[in-house]
Amino acid sequence: MTRTAVRGGLVITAAEETRADVLVEDGRIAALATPDSDFARSWTVDRTFDATGKYVIPGGVDAHTHLDFPFGGTASSDTFETGTRAAAWGGTTTVVDFAVQPRGGALREGLDTWHAKAQGTCAIDYAFHMILSDVTEGALKEMDLLVGEGVTSYKLFMAYPGVFYSDDGQILRAMQRAAGNGGLIMMHAENGIAIDVLVEQALAAGHTEPRHHGEVRKALLEAEATHRAIQLARVAGSPLYVVHVSAREALAELAQARDAGLPVFGETCPQYLFLSTDNLAEPGFEGAKYVCSTPLRPQEHQEALWRGLRTDDLQVVSTDHCPFCFSGQKELGRGDFSKIPNGLPGVENRMDLLHQAVVEGRISRRRWIEIACAAPARMFGLAPHKGSIVPGGDADLVIYDPHAQQTLSARTHHMNVDYSAYEGRRITGQVETVLSRGEPVIDGRRFTGRAGHGRYVPRTTCQYLT
Ligand code: URP
Ligand code: ZN
Ligand code: ZN
């Protein structure tokens, strides 16, 4: 039996902050004890980590990644190996990635493909949602089976006609099925049919630069789709989780639904909290680095999102990590913004950026842990093993130095992408050591993990509803 102690740190969970020593036994949290207490002194351990002056926090849970994801005529540039290693560097110990149902194919086929990509390659633990790209009777039946196997959440798209798009009838059927089998529908809420008209008109008018990506994907079309998704979920009697919320008008729809007591949840991402249409409008073709959907919004939307995180109208911050290199990938859209692959890198940056928000007084330390660790774990059926520090839970722990200074840069990050969306941004705070089920994967800012340490984690249904 391997025993490890993490001593002297400030243990922060979503529920409390307390000075405590943490005992890890065979990959699980065995006990917490007051430092220097007789109990803490009685532990005999193989290894001790000194966390004096540091935070001890649960490993981050990033519930929205796209690793090795074929999209936009290319594939996201992080594999499960590189992406999960970068996640570990950034203090994330679990990712929930999106397996894709092939169009005209079975869910099982998509899930098998994603298992094959991830098996034996991951540095940290992983789970899968499923993208429903073809809502057939067969797919709906398979959903029941897969919920039972731990794939308990399904993403539908109101955007991307001809790729992942589902019409309202398909969405309603999937929601009805989820209402019966305990699945959680995750919605990409943008009116893709209307957006495609605006794209066509913009290109015809010669508006080809990256900033037009933001202009055609209007906030009102995000709000309209969000409203429609909420009404469809009400009709179906299913809960709803809206992914990557960026527009304050869409957030207002969520807030209204939640005020009415509906089981409606929302996620935003660091790019919407820290970046804006100013980035999309950067000169030359630089704006392509910031093309994602939903798009970045004018700066005034950021305040509304921060507020939504404080008031719990938004519950989760995930990254929607979907990196494409500038060179050779984003460049596919030179001369036609609609051909720029949609997606931003960020899996390594999320915990730090949110800590910076703590430093700047936007959120409390506990709220940081809630939105980045505890809430995604509960939302997606990973608690109590993930997202917290409780006896019996997985020893996914981060020793975080709240005073370290760092500058985010493509020169120093570990994501397999040739630019940083946050180049030059100064951050107070840095991950020092990361344990994944008790194993050091980052040890004093050295990578000590290995491909294949990460295990597949089957999930239970959404724990926000019980
Ligand atoms: O631009 C984005 N968000 N790319 C990834 C696919 C998606 O819609 O989440
Ligand atoms: Zn999406
Ligand atoms: Zn996504």
GROMACS .gro file of C-alpha atoms in nm, residues 229-398:
model
  170
  229ALA     CA    1  -3.396   2.505  -2.651
  230ILE     CA    2  -3.541   2.591  -2.312
  231GLN     CA    3  -3.899   2.572  -2.442
  232LEU     CA    4  -3.832   2.240  -2.617
  233ALA     CA    5  -3.683   2.101  -2.294
  234ARG     CA    6  -3.992   2.217  -2.103
  235VAL     CA    7  -4.218   2.041  -2.352
  236ALA     CA    8  -4.008   1.724  -2.327
  237GLY     CA    9  -3.978   1.745  -1.949
  238SER     CA   10  -3.600   1.715  -1.967
  239PRO     CA   11  -3.319   1.907  -1.802
  240LEU     CA   12  -3.097   2.117  -2.027
  241TYR     CA   13  -2.732   2.226  -2.013
  242VAL     CA   14  -2.637   2.504  -2.254
  243VAL     CA   15  -2.270   2.491  -2.354
  244HIS     CA   16  -2.033   2.780  -2.422
  245VAL     CA   17  -2.269   3.068  -2.342
  246SER     CA   18  -2.117   3.394  -2.466
  247ALA     CA   19  -2.399   3.647  -2.515
  248ARG     CA   20  -2.555   3.834  -2.224
  249GLU     CA   21  -2.893   3.801  -2.402
  250ALA     CA   22  -2.858   3.422  -2.397
  251LEU     CA   23  -2.760   3.432  -2.031
  252ALA     CA   24  -3.075   3.638  -1.963
  253GLU     CA   25  -3.281   3.352  -2.111
  254LEU     CA   26  -3.110   3.105  -1.878
  255ALA     CA   27  -3.157   3.331  -1.576
  256GLN     CA   28  -3.526   3.371  -1.651
  257ALA     CA   29  -3.572   2.996  -1.685
  258ARG     CA   30  -3.385   2.931  -1.361
  259ASP     CA   31  -3.588   3.196  -1.180
  260ALA     CA   32  -3.894   3.003  -1.292
  261GLY     CA   33  -3.746   2.694  -1.126
  262LEU     CA   34  -3.664   2.502  -1.443
  263PRO     CA   35  -3.377   2.247  -1.446
  264VAL     CA   36  -3.173   2.456  -1.688
  265PHE     CA   37  -2.795   2.494  -1.653
  266GLY     CA   38  -2.525   2.693  -1.828
  267GLU     CA   39  -2.155   2.683  -1.899
  268THR     CA   40  -1.923   2.955  -2.013
  269CYS     CA   41  -1.557   2.940  -2.107
  270PRO     CA   42  -1.245   3.148  -2.030
  271GLN     CA   43  -1.235   3.289  -2.383
  272TYR     CA   44  -1.570   3.464  -2.328
  273LEU     CA   45  -1.458   3.598  -1.990
  274PHE     CA   46  -1.115   3.725  -2.097
  275LEU     CA   47  -1.128   3.786  -2.476
  276SER     CA   48  -1.358   3.989  -2.699
  277THR     CA   49  -1.438   4.097  -3.055
  278ASP     CA   50  -1.134   4.325  -3.024
  279ASN     CA   51  -0.925   4.010  -3.062
  280LEU     CA   52  -1.125   3.892  -3.364
  281ALA     CA   53  -1.054   4.231  -3.522
  282GLU     CA   54  -0.675   4.210  -3.473
  283PRO     CA   55  -0.498   4.322  -3.792
  284GLY     CA   56  -0.395   4.099  -4.078
  285PHE     CA   57  -0.525   3.748  -4.034
  286GLU     CA   58  -0.443   3.741  -3.659
  287GLY     CA   59  -0.815   3.744  -3.573
  288ALA     CA   60  -0.840   3.386  -3.702
  289LYS     CA   61  -0.673   3.272  -3.380
  290TYR     CA   62  -0.990   3.375  -3.197
  291VAL     CA   63  -1.252   3.218  -3.425
  292CYS     CA   64  -1.477   2.990  -3.226
  293SER     CA   65  -1.852   2.932  -3.194
  294THR     CA   66  -2.038   3.071  -3.015
  295PRO     CA   67  -1.814   3.367  -3.107
  296LEU     CA   68  -1.632   3.612  -2.887
  297ARG     CA   69  -1.855   3.909  -2.801
  298PRO     CA   70  -1.797   4.282  -2.740
  299GLN     CA   71  -1.633   4.344  -2.401
  300GLU     CA   72  -1.952   4.452  -2.226
  301HIS     CA   73  -2.079   4.093  -2.235
  302GLN     CA   74  -1.796   3.986  -2.003
  303GLU     CA   75  -1.942   4.169  -1.702
  304ALA     CA   76  -2.273   3.989  -1.749
  305LEU     CA   77  -2.098   3.650  -1.762
  306TRP     CA   78  -1.896   3.719  -1.445
  307ARG     CA   79  -2.217   3.821  -1.275
  308GLY     CA   80  -2.387   3.503  -1.397
  309LEU     CA   81  -2.106   3.301  -1.243
  310ARG     CA   82  -2.147   3.480  -0.909
  311THR     CA   83  -2.526   3.442  -0.904
  312ASP     CA   84  -2.513   3.077  -1.015
  313ASP     CA   85  -2.708   3.146  -1.334
  314LEU     CA   86  -2.397   2.987  -1.487
  315GLN     CA   87  -2.270   2.683  -1.300
  316VAL     CA   88  -1.962   2.567  -1.489
  317VAL     CA   89  -1.652   2.704  -1.662
  318SER     CA   90  -1.512   2.456  -1.913
  319THR     CA   91  -1.264   2.530  -2.190
  320ASP     CA   92  -1.423   2.396  -2.510
  321HIS     CA   93  -1.057   2.322  -2.582
  322CYS     CA   94  -1.048   2.272  -2.959
  323PRO     CA   95  -0.705   2.386  -3.081
  324PHE     CA   96  -0.607   2.444  -3.441
  325CYS     CA   97  -0.261   2.568  -3.534
  326PHE     CA   98  -0.246   2.911  -3.694
  327SER     CA   99  -0.007   2.779  -3.953
  328GLY     CA  100  -0.179   2.538  -4.192
  329GLN     CA  101  -0.508   2.508  -4.001
  330LYS     CA  102  -0.654   2.850  -3.916
  331GLU     CA  103  -0.498   2.956  -4.249
  332LEU     CA  104  -0.753   2.739  -4.432
  333GLY     CA  105  -0.983   3.038  -4.396
  334ARG     CA  106  -0.766   3.311  -4.550
  335GLY     CA  107  -0.998   3.498  -4.780
  336ASP     CA  108  -1.312   3.329  -4.641
  337PHE     CA  109  -1.377   3.351  -4.266
  338SER     CA  110  -1.635   3.070  -4.289
  339LYS     CA  111  -1.353   2.826  -4.368
  340ILE     CA  112  -1.150   2.906  -4.054
  341PRO     CA  113  -1.173   2.597  -3.829
  342ASN     CA  114  -1.376   2.693  -3.522
  343GLY     CA  115  -1.209   2.647  -3.187
  344LEU     CA  116  -0.961   2.780  -2.934
  345PRO     CA  117  -0.692   2.622  -2.717
  346GLY     CA  118  -0.719   2.658  -2.340
  347VAL     CA  119  -0.719   2.330  -2.148
  348GLU     CA  120  -0.391   2.428  -1.979
  349ASN     CA  121  -0.500   2.782  -1.891
  350ARG     CA  122  -0.841   2.747  -1.727
  351MET     CA  123  -0.743   2.702  -1.361
  352ASP     CA  124  -0.488   2.986  -1.381
  353LEU     CA  125  -0.719   3.231  -1.557
  354LEU     CA  126  -0.990   3.166  -1.302
  355HIS     CA  127  -0.741   3.209  -1.020
  356GLN     CA  128  -0.652   3.544  -1.172
  357ALA     CA  129  -1.023   3.630  -1.140
  358VAL     CA  130  -0.994   3.543  -0.770
  359VAL     CA  131  -0.692   3.773  -0.739
  360GLU     CA  132  -0.888   4.051  -0.909
  361GLY     CA  133  -1.185   4.001  -0.676
  362ARG     CA  134  -1.432   3.880  -0.938
  363ILE     CA  135  -1.503   3.548  -0.768
  364SER     CA  136  -1.415   3.398  -0.432
  365ARG     CA  137  -1.166   3.114  -0.387
  366ARG     CA  138  -1.446   2.871  -0.311
  367ARG     CA  139  -1.642   2.980  -0.616
  368TRP     CA  140  -1.325   2.917  -0.822
  369ILE     CA  141  -1.324   2.557  -0.703
  370GLU     CA  142  -1.701   2.526  -0.742
  371ILE     CA  143  -1.714   2.632  -1.109
  372ALA     CA  144  -1.391   2.457  -1.215
  373CYS     CA  145  -1.402   2.134  -1.012
  374ALA     CA  146  -1.707   2.057  -0.797
  375ALA     CA  147  -1.993   2.173  -1.019
  376PRO     CA  148  -1.871   2.002  -1.338
  377ALA     CA  149  -1.814   1.684  -1.138
  378ARG     CA  150  -2.169   1.690  -1.000
  379MET     CA  151  -2.323   1.806  -1.328
  380PHE     CA  152  -2.174   1.513  -1.516
  381GLY     CA  153  -2.198   1.237  -1.259
  382LEU     CA  154  -1.835   1.225  -1.144
  383ALA     CA  155  -1.888   1.314  -0.780
  384PRO     CA  156  -1.790   1.229  -0.513
  385HIS     CA  157  -1.476   1.072  -0.668
  386LYS     CA  158  -1.383   1.385  -0.861
  387GLY     CA  159  -1.407   1.758  -0.794
  388SER     CA  160  -1.364   1.759  -0.418
  389ILE     CA  161  -1.133   1.651  -0.136
  390VAL     CA  162  -1.325   1.400   0.070
  391PRO     CA  163  -1.226   1.074   0.239
  392GLY     CA  164  -1.293   0.795  -0.010
  393GLY     CA  165  -1.265   1.027  -0.310
  394ASP     CA  166  -0.992   0.999  -0.572
  395ALA     CA  167  -0.669   1.168  -0.464
  396ASP     CA  168  -0.672   1.413  -0.755
  397LEU     CA  169  -0.496   1.700  -0.582
  398VAL     CA  170  -0.320   2.016  -0.691
   0.00000   0.00000   0.00000
